[in-house]
Short mmCIF file of C-alpha atoms and ligand atoms in Angstrom, two decimals:
data_model
loop_
_atom_site.label_atom_id
_atom_site.label_comp_id
_atom_site.label_asym_id
_atom_site.label_seq_id
_atom_site.Cartn_x
_atom_site.Cartn_y
_atom_site.Cartn_z
CA MET K 208 43.96 -15.14 -84.17
CA LEU K 209 41.83 -14.85 -87.25
CA ARG K 210 42.59 -18.31 -88.54
CA PRO K 211 40.84 -20.37 -89.72
CA MET K 212 40.38 -18.06 -92.66
CA ARG K 213 37.05 -19.48 -93.55
CA PRO K 214 34.24 -18.97 -91.12
CA VAL K 215 34.02 -22.23 -89.26
CA SER K 216 30.81 -23.94 -90.18
CA HIS K 217 29.30 -24.28 -86.75
CA ALA K 218 26.66 -26.92 -86.41
CA ASP K 219 24.23 -24.32 -85.18
CA GLU K 220 24.73 -21.91 -88.04
CA ASP K 221 21.72 -23.30 -89.89
CA ASP K 222 19.74 -22.68 -86.75
CA LEU K 223 20.94 -19.08 -86.50
CA VAL K 224 20.03 -18.51 -90.14
CA ALA K 225 16.57 -19.98 -89.64
CA ARG K 226 16.00 -17.79 -86.58
CA ALA K 227 17.22 -14.69 -88.41
CA GLN K 228 14.86 -15.55 -91.26
CA ALA K 229 12.06 -15.57 -88.72
CA GLY K 230 13.04 -12.04 -87.70
CA ASP K 231 15.31 -12.78 -84.71
CA GLN K 232 17.76 -9.87 -84.62
CA GLY K 233 19.87 -11.50 -81.91
CA ALA K 234 20.51 -14.48 -84.15
CA PHE K 235 21.45 -12.19 -87.00
CA GLU K 236 23.80 -10.28 -84.71
CA GLU K 237 25.62 -13.52 -83.95
CA LEU K 238 25.98 -14.19 -87.69
CA VAL K 239 27.40 -10.69 -88.17
CA ARG K 240 29.86 -11.25 -85.34
CA ARG K 241 31.03 -14.54 -86.84
CA HIS K 242 31.53 -13.29 -90.35
CA ALA K 243 32.51 -9.63 -89.93
CA ASP K 244 36.29 -10.15 -89.90
CA ARG K 245 36.47 -12.24 -93.04
CA LEU K 246 33.88 -10.28 -95.01
CA TYR K 247 35.66 -7.06 -94.12
CA ALA K 248 38.99 -8.59 -95.21
CA VAL K 249 37.56 -9.66 -98.58
CA VAL K 250 35.99 -6.26 -99.18
CA THR K 251 39.11 -4.36 -98.09
CA ARG K 252 41.21 -6.31 -100.57
CA PHE K 253 38.63 -5.58 -103.22
CA VAL K 254 38.09 -1.84 -102.79
CA GLY K 255 41.57 -1.05 -101.49
CA ASP K 256 40.49 1.43 -98.84
CA ARG K 257 39.67 0.69 -95.22
CA GLN K 258 37.12 3.45 -94.75
CA GLU K 259 35.24 2.48 -97.86
CA ALA K 260 35.54 -1.20 -96.95
CA GLU K 261 33.83 -0.53 -93.64
CA GLU K 262 30.94 1.21 -95.39
CA VAL K 263 30.64 -1.57 -97.96
CA THR K 264 30.73 -4.26 -95.27
CA GLN K 265 27.98 -2.53 -93.28
CA GLU K 266 25.90 -2.11 -96.40
CA ALA K 267 26.40 -5.77 -97.31
CA PHE K 268 25.22 -6.94 -93.89
CA LEU K 269 22.21 -4.67 -94.12
CA ARG K 270 21.34 -6.09 -97.52
CA ALA K 271 21.82 -9.58 -96.12
CA TRP K 272 19.36 -8.81 -93.33
CA ARG K 273 16.82 -7.45 -95.78
CA GLY K 274 17.27 -10.40 -98.13
CA ILE K 275 17.78 -13.23 -95.68
CA GLY K 276 14.32 -14.57 -96.45
CA ARG K 277 15.57 -15.31 -99.96
CA PHE K 278 18.56 -17.32 -98.75
CA GLN K 279 17.76 -20.86 -99.83
CA GLY K 280 20.15 -22.85 -97.75
CA ASN K 281 21.40 -24.89 -100.69
CA SER K 282 24.62 -22.92 -100.57
CA GLN K 283 26.65 -22.10 -97.50
CA PHE K 284 25.64 -18.93 -95.69
CA PHE K 285 29.08 -17.34 -95.98
CA THR K 286 29.28 -17.81 -99.77
CA TRP K 287 25.89 -16.11 -100.04
CA LEU K 288 27.12 -13.31 -97.79
CA TYR K 289 30.43 -12.90 -99.64
CA ARG K 290 28.51 -12.64 -102.89
CA ILE K 291 26.48 -9.76 -101.53
CA GLY K 292 29.67 -8.11 -100.26
CA ILE K 293 31.49 -8.48 -103.57
CA ASN K 294 28.53 -7.19 -105.56
CA GLU K 295 28.29 -4.16 -103.29
CA ALA K 296 32.05 -3.60 -103.60
CA LYS K 297 31.83 -3.84 -107.39
CA ARG K 298 29.04 -1.29 -107.40
CA ARG K 299 31.20 1.14 -105.42
CA VAL K 300 34.28 0.60 -107.52
CA GLY K 301 32.20 0.94 -110.67
CA ARG K 302 30.65 4.16 -109.44
CA ARG K 303 33.98 5.83 -108.81
CA ALA K 304 35.46 4.67 -112.12
CA SER K 305 36.04 7.51 -114.55
CA PRO K 306 33.14 8.28 -116.90
CA ALA K 307 35.32 7.43 -119.89
CA GLY K 308 35.40 3.89 -118.56
CA SER K 309 39.13 3.89 -118.11
CA THR K 310 40.27 0.62 -116.68
CA SER K 311 43.46 1.96 -115.19
CA LEU K 312 43.02 1.25 -111.53
CA ASP K 313 46.08 3.34 -110.81
CA GLU K 314 43.91 6.41 -111.13
CA HIS K 315 41.74 5.35 -108.27
CA PRO K 316 42.47 6.05 -104.68
CA GLY K 317 43.79 2.74 -103.55
CA LEU K 318 45.66 1.38 -100.63
CA GLU K 319 48.95 2.95 -99.94
CA VAL K 320 51.47 0.19 -100.11
CA SER K 321 52.21 0.74 -96.45
CA ASP K 322 48.56 0.63 -95.45
CA LEU K 323 48.17 -3.12 -95.33
CA SER K 324 51.83 -3.86 -94.74
CA GLN K 325 52.10 -3.06 -91.11
CA ALA K 326 53.05 -6.49 -89.84
CA PRO K 327 56.10 -5.56 -87.79
CA GLU K 328 57.91 -8.85 -88.27
CA THR K 329 58.00 -8.67 -92.05
CA SER K 330 61.37 -7.96 -93.55
CA ALA K 331 61.92 -5.14 -96.01
CA ASP K 332 61.99 -7.69 -98.85
CA ARG K 333 58.68 -9.17 -97.84
CA ARG K 334 57.16 -5.71 -97.56
CA GLU K 335 58.43 -4.89 -101.00
CA LEU K 336 56.99 -8.08 -102.48
CA ARG K 337 53.76 -7.28 -100.66
CA GLY K 338 53.66 -3.90 -102.37
CA VAL K 339 54.19 -5.55 -105.75
CA LEU K 340 51.36 -8.00 -105.06
CA GLU K 341 49.00 -5.26 -103.94
CA GLY K 342 49.72 -3.19 -107.03
CA ALA K 343 49.14 -6.19 -109.27
CA ILE K 344 45.87 -7.09 -107.54
CA ARG K 345 44.64 -3.53 -107.87
CA ALA K 346 45.40 -3.59 -111.59
CA LEU K 347 43.18 -6.65 -112.18
CA GLY K 348 39.68 -6.24 -113.53
CA PRO K 349 37.00 -6.68 -110.84
CA ASP K 350 36.00 -10.21 -111.87
CA TYR K 351 39.59 -11.43 -111.87
CA ARG K 352 40.35 -9.63 -108.62
CA ALA K 353 37.40 -11.27 -106.89
CA ALA K 354 38.48 -14.75 -108.01
CA LEU K 355 42.04 -14.24 -106.77
CA ILE K 356 41.01 -12.75 -103.43
CA LEU K 357 38.59 -15.55 -102.61
CA ARG K 358 40.74 -18.47 -103.67
CA ASP K 359 44.34 -17.38 -103.13
CA ILE K 360 44.13 -14.84 -100.31
CA GLU K 361 41.10 -16.01 -98.34
CA GLY K 362 41.80 -19.67 -99.05
CA LEU K 363 38.31 -20.72 -100.11
CA SER K 364 38.16 -24.01 -102.00
CA THR K 365 37.58 -23.91 -105.74
CA SER K 366 33.96 -24.96 -105.30
CA GLU K 367 33.27 -22.42 -102.54
CA ALA K 368 34.85 -19.57 -104.52
CA ALA K 369 33.03 -20.60 -107.70
CA GLU K 370 29.75 -20.74 -105.76
CA THR K 371 30.37 -17.27 -104.32
CA LEU K 372 30.87 -15.84 -107.79
CA ASP K 373 28.00 -17.86 -109.23
CA LEU K 374 30.28 -19.58 -111.73
CA GLY K 375 30.83 -23.16 -112.80
CA GLU K 376 34.12 -24.60 -111.60
CA ALA K 377 35.70 -24.69 -115.06
CA ALA K 378 34.83 -21.05 -115.71
CA PHE K 379 36.10 -20.10 -112.29
CA LYS K 380 39.39 -21.93 -112.77
CA SER K 381 40.05 -20.25 -116.08
CA ARG K 382 39.34 -16.84 -114.55
CA LEU K 383 41.59 -17.60 -111.60
CA HIS K 384 44.36 -18.84 -113.87
CA ARG K 385 44.40 -15.62 -115.85
CA ALA K 386 44.42 -13.55 -112.68
CA ARG K 387 47.32 -15.57 -111.30
CA LEU K 388 49.33 -15.23 -114.48
CA SER K 389 48.90 -11.49 -114.42
CA VAL K 390 50.02 -11.17 -110.80
CA ARG K 391 52.86 -13.64 -111.36
CA LYS K 392 54.12 -11.48 -114.20
CA ALA K 393 54.41 -8.53 -111.85
CA VAL K 394 56.28 -10.66 -109.32
CA ASP K 395 58.57 -11.95 -112.05
CA ASP K 396 59.36 -8.43 -113.21
CA TYR K 397 60.12 -7.45 -109.63
CA LEU K 398 62.32 -10.49 -108.98
CA GLY K 399 63.99 -10.04 -112.35
CA ASP K 400 65.39 -6.74 -111.16
CA GLU K 401 66.57 -8.35 -107.97
CA ARG K 402 68.21 -11.49 -109.22
CA MET U 103 67.25 -33.82 -139.13
CA ILE U 104 63.96 -35.67 -138.73
CA LYS U 105 65.00 -36.77 -135.28
CA ARG U 106 65.79 -33.21 -134.31
CA LEU U 107 62.45 -32.00 -135.59
CA ALA U 108 60.67 -34.74 -133.70
CA ARG U 109 62.53 -33.81 -130.54
CA HIS U 110 61.64 -30.17 -131.01
CA TYR U 111 58.00 -31.03 -131.63
CA HIS U 112 57.93 -33.15 -128.49
CA PHE U 113 59.52 -30.37 -126.45
CA MET U 114 57.06 -27.74 -127.65
CA ARG U 115 54.10 -30.00 -126.99
CA GLU U 116 55.30 -30.60 -123.45
CA HIS U 117 56.05 -26.90 -123.04
CA LEU U 118 52.52 -25.85 -123.93
CA TRP U 119 50.94 -28.61 -121.91
CA THR U 120 53.05 -27.84 -118.83
CA ASN U 121 52.33 -24.14 -119.10
CA SER U 122 48.62 -24.72 -118.81
CA HIS U 123 49.02 -27.17 -115.92
CA LEU U 124 51.24 -25.18 -113.56
CA SER U 125 48.31 -23.67 -111.72
CA PRO U 126 46.51 -27.00 -111.10
CA TYR U 127 49.89 -28.55 -110.27
CA LEU U 128 50.44 -26.06 -107.45
CA ASP U 129 46.84 -26.56 -106.31
CA GLN U 130 47.54 -30.30 -106.23
CA GLU U 131 44.66 -30.81 -108.62
CA VAL U 132 46.58 -33.03 -111.04
CA SER U 133 46.90 -36.81 -111.21
CA ALA U 134 50.14 -38.55 -110.25
CA ALA U 135 51.00 -39.05 -113.92
CA GLU U 136 50.36 -35.39 -114.68
CA ARG U 137 52.48 -34.35 -111.73
CA ILE U 138 55.42 -36.33 -113.08
CA ARG U 139 54.87 -34.87 -116.53
CA VAL U 140 55.04 -31.31 -115.15
CA GLU U 141 58.14 -32.12 -113.11
CA GLU U 142 59.96 -33.77 -116.00
CA HIS U 143 59.41 -30.81 -118.27
CA THR U 144 60.17 -28.07 -115.72
CA HIS U 145 63.41 -29.93 -115.03
CA VAL U 146 64.62 -29.42 -118.60
CA CYS U 147 62.89 -26.15 -119.53
CA PRO U 148 64.29 -22.99 -117.89
CA LYS U 149 61.24 -20.94 -118.90
CA CYS U 150 58.74 -23.28 -117.32
CA HIS U 151 61.01 -23.74 -114.33
CA ARG U 152 61.00 -20.00 -113.72
CA MET U 153 57.26 -19.81 -114.35
CA LEU U 154 56.69 -22.48 -111.75
CA GLU U 155 58.95 -20.92 -109.14
CA THR U 156 57.58 -17.40 -109.53
CA LEU U 157 54.03 -18.70 -109.53
CA ARG U 158 54.79 -20.58 -106.34
CA GLU U 159 56.22 -17.45 -104.72
CA THR U 160 53.20 -15.47 -105.88
CA LEU U 161 50.75 -17.90 -104.31
CA GLU U 162 52.75 -18.03 -101.07
CA GLY U 163 52.78 -14.23 -100.93
CA LEU U 164 49.04 -14.05 -101.55
CA ARG U 165 48.32 -16.67 -98.91
CA ALA U 166 50.35 -14.71 -96.37
CA MET U 167 48.16 -11.66 -97.02
CA GLY U 168 45.10 -13.59 -95.89
CA ALA U 169 46.36 -13.97 -92.34
CA GLU U 170 45.98 -10.36 -91.41
CA GLY U 171 43.25 -7.88 -90.73
CA GLY U 172 40.15 -7.84 -88.64
CA ALA U 173 37.03 -5.74 -88.81
CA PRO U 174 36.95 -2.41 -86.96
CA SER U 175 35.75 -3.03 -83.40
CA GLY U 176 32.45 -1.18 -83.67
CA LEU U 177 31.36 -2.70 -86.95
CA THR U 178 28.90 -5.25 -85.58
CA ASP U 179 27.27 -2.63 -83.36
CA SER U 180 26.95 -0.20 -86.25
CA VAL U 181 25.36 -2.88 -88.42
CA MET U 182 22.91 -3.85 -85.68
CA GLU U 183 21.99 -0.23 -85.07
CA ARG U 184 21.01 0.04 -88.72
CA VAL U 185 19.19 -3.31 -88.61
CA ARG U 186 17.14 -2.15 -85.61
CA GLY U 187 16.35 1.10 -87.42
CA GLU U 188 14.83 -0.86 -90.29
CA ARG U 189 11.47 -1.26 -88.66
ZN1 ZN M 689 58.61 -25.25 -121.02
#
């Protein structure tokens, strides 16, 4: 199982980080192993494509390795890592955006609704709601999408998610609130047709 | 007339306040008094009631999405291959 969603903060994680900072590749490998699933999940939600998510995740880890000397240790390692991953994902998404700066995410190759909806036990209704949620997430601007993914999908606390995005808690909450309202609207429209 | 206006004013004030507190309410980031205030208004306001219920369903749906996934099996090895190639 992948739960807990957040990388468990092992007592020896500080030690692994310190060793990696000293150039120990084995220690870094252990950090990659611990955080690969969740970082990949965050990035996949963000870019909406598994192949691209794998590339972004690899690139993020490589950047983390190169920059690990700059990691201060006054934030948690995984929030630092997620920040690198999200910045890399934003770069990719920005690069493939149309030159006219169109914000319509529908134009971009995204996840097919079925792509992330393979859980066999989900009912047709759940799958349909899932599709609505995925469409609504994709339609959010990158900053709003990142806030929603970290807090509401990955289950980070407000302070962890705010730290990842380098925001104060109040600013983060207001961003999250707007993202939620936008996704809720899509759900409401969907349920409105049903009920 | 004045009474009706006052009632309307009170309702609208509660409506706006509740609207901006639904998100913290569901995150359990409100005080006990604020929780009661949200519940009292959503009880009498169909709009806020629906807002609250759909927001709740939205958050539950999003949370369920977090349970799935897992990195491709070779990802760590690929990363480490690139790390080793750095120097
Ligand atoms: Zn209301």
